[in-house]
């Protein structure tokens, strides 16, 4: 298994976390266990990275929006993250700019890996 650590601002992690959460909710009903496993790994990595931050937090417990979280996932999970952004892109409203930024950060890191 190959792992990859990527630094990503909290505000962009919110987009990833939201897409993954949506996928898990839908696929749980449909019995798609693979999504539940991958999604749990991805969301847990974000929570762990957030927990390592020692500064002031917002009202939800997250670090400042521009703080960079270092997220470590399997390469396959990063690829899955991009597929979840694709899945939810048709429903994005104000998050379209965030999607482009996430794809740029993750895509460059995957290419370099």
Tab-separated table of C-alpha atoms in Angstrom:
chain	number	residue	atom	x	y	z
A	1	UNK	CA	0.000	0.000	0.000
A	2	UNK	CA	1.251	3.437	-0.916
A	3	UNK	CA	0.430	6.378	1.303
A	4	UNK	CA	0.510	10.039	0.391
A	5	UNK	CA	0.454	13.076	2.695
A	6	UNK	CA	-1.071	16.214	1.228
A	7	UNK	CA	-1.354	19.639	2.844
A	8	UNK	CA	-4.775	21.133	2.255
A	9	UNK	CA	-6.476	24.190	3.778
A	10	UNK	CA	-9.326	23.465	6.177
A	11	UNK	CA	-11.793	25.346	3.921
A	12	UNK	CA	-11.013	22.909	1.093
A	13	UNK	CA	-11.100	19.925	3.430
A	14	UNK	CA	-14.687	20.937	4.241
A	15	UNK	CA	-15.600	20.298	0.590
A	16	UNK	CA	-13.955	16.874	0.624
A	17	UNK	CA	-15.521	15.965	3.956
A	18	UNK	CA	-18.953	17.065	2.755
A	19	UNK	CA	-18.803	15.068	-0.477
A	20	UNK	CA	-17.574	11.986	1.372
A	21	UNK	CA	-20.289	12.370	4.006
A	22	UNK	CA	-22.957	12.639	1.289
A	23	UNK	CA	-21.645	9.533	-0.467
A	24	UNK	CA	-21.587	7.558	2.751
A	25	UNK	CA	-25.165	8.543	3.597
A	26	UNK	CA	-26.519	7.569	0.188
A	27	UNK	CA	-24.474	4.402	-0.197
A	28	UNK	CA	-25.296	3.173	3.315
A	29	UNK	CA	-28.937	3.000	2.282
A	30	UNK	CA	-27.956	1.197	-0.920
A	31	UNK	CA	-25.633	-1.211	0.911
A	32	UNK	CA	-22.406	-0.115	-0.800
A	33	UNK	CA	-19.972	-1.178	1.914
A	34	UNK	CA	-16.889	-0.071	-0.041
A	35	UNK	CA	-18.016	3.554	0.236
A	36	UNK	CA	-18.515	3.240	3.976
A	37	UNK	CA	-15.016	1.821	4.445
A	38	UNK	CA	-13.273	4.344	2.174
A	39	UNK	CA	-15.302	7.241	3.524
A	40	UNK	CA	-14.556	6.303	7.120
A	41	UNK	CA	-10.824	6.228	6.364
A	42	UNK	CA	-10.931	9.605	4.627
A	43	UNK	CA	-13.019	11.373	7.259
A	44	UNK	CA	-10.981	9.866	10.105
A	45	UNK	CA	-7.760	11.155	8.518
A	46	UNK	CA	-9.227	14.667	8.456
A	47	UNK	CA	-10.378	14.462	12.060
A	48	UNK	CA	-6.943	13.229	13.159
A	49	UNK	CA	-5.177	16.027	11.290
A	50	UNK	CA	-7.544	18.557	12.834
A	51	UNK	CA	-6.985	17.138	16.326
A	52	UNK	CA	-3.230	17.772	15.975
A	53	UNK	CA	-3.832	21.531	15.658
A	54	UNK	CA	-3.193	23.333	18.952
A	55	UNK	CA	-4.524	26.837	18.246
A	56	UNK	CA	-7.915	28.531	18.461
A	57	UNK	CA	-10.812	26.743	16.807
A	58	UNK	CA	-14.089	27.801	15.267
A	59	UNK	CA	-17.458	27.145	16.906
A	60	UNK	CA	-17.543	23.657	15.354
A	61	UNK	CA	-14.096	22.743	16.671
A	62	UNK	CA	-12.171	23.121	13.401
A	63	UNK	CA	-8.892	25.018	12.990
A	64	UNK	CA	-9.003	28.343	11.073
A	65	UNK	CA	-10.228	27.979	7.481
A	66	UNK	CA	-6.836	28.821	5.937
A	67	UNK	CA	-4.836	26.528	8.246
A	68	UNK	CA	-3.219	23.720	6.262
A	69	UNK	CA	-4.056	20.220	7.455
A	70	UNK	CA	-1.635	17.459	6.513
A	71	UNK	CA	-3.846	14.562	5.499
A	72	UNK	CA	-2.278	11.127	5.046
A	73	UNK	CA	-4.267	8.602	3.030
A	74	UNK	CA	-3.622	5.659	0.761
A	75	UNK	CA	-3.148	6.760	-2.838
A	76	UNK	CA	-6.266	4.778	-3.714
A	77	UNK	CA	-8.248	6.795	-1.180
A	78	UNK	CA	-7.046	10.099	-2.679
A	79	UNK	CA	-8.187	8.826	-6.092
A	80	UNK	CA	-11.520	7.862	-4.530
A	81	UNK	CA	-11.812	11.371	-3.053
A	82	UNK	CA	-11.537	12.840	-6.561
A	83	UNK	CA	-14.237	10.452	-7.778
A	84	UNK	CA	-16.544	11.668	-4.996
A	85	UNK	CA	-15.958	15.273	-6.041
A	86	UNK	CA	-16.975	14.199	-9.554
A	87	UNK	CA	-20.043	12.468	-8.156
A	88	UNK	CA	-21.289	15.576	-6.342
A	89	UNK	CA	-20.062	18.228	-8.801
A	90	UNK	CA	-23.433	18.486	-10.601
A	91	UNK	CA	-24.986	19.567	-7.292
A	92	UNK	CA	-22.289	22.096	-6.335
A	93	UNK	CA	-23.368	25.697	-6.160
A	94	UNK	CA	-20.833	27.965	-4.502
A	95	UNK	CA	-18.306	25.134	-4.047
A	96	UNK	CA	-17.264	24.927	-7.703
A	97	UNK	CA	-14.174	27.072	-7.089
A	98	UNK	CA	-13.245	24.848	-4.146
A	99	UNK	CA	-13.577	21.753	-6.350
A	100	UNK	CA	-11.087	23.209	-8.828
A	101	UNK	CA	-8.658	24.039	-6.023
A	102	UNK	CA	-8.965	20.579	-4.441
A	103	UNK	CA	-8.443	18.884	-7.810
A	104	UNK	CA	-5.350	21.004	-8.421
A	105	UNK	CA	-3.781	20.185	-5.047
A	106	UNK	CA	-4.629	16.489	-5.021
A	107	UNK	CA	-4.015	15.976	-8.738
A	108	UNK	CA	-0.521	17.487	-8.588
A	109	UNK	CA	0.344	15.407	-5.527
A	110	UNK	CA	-0.912	12.195	-7.149
A	111	UNK	CA	1.029	12.907	-10.332
A	112	UNK	CA	4.212	13.474	-8.346
A	113	UNK	CA	3.724	10.318	-6.243
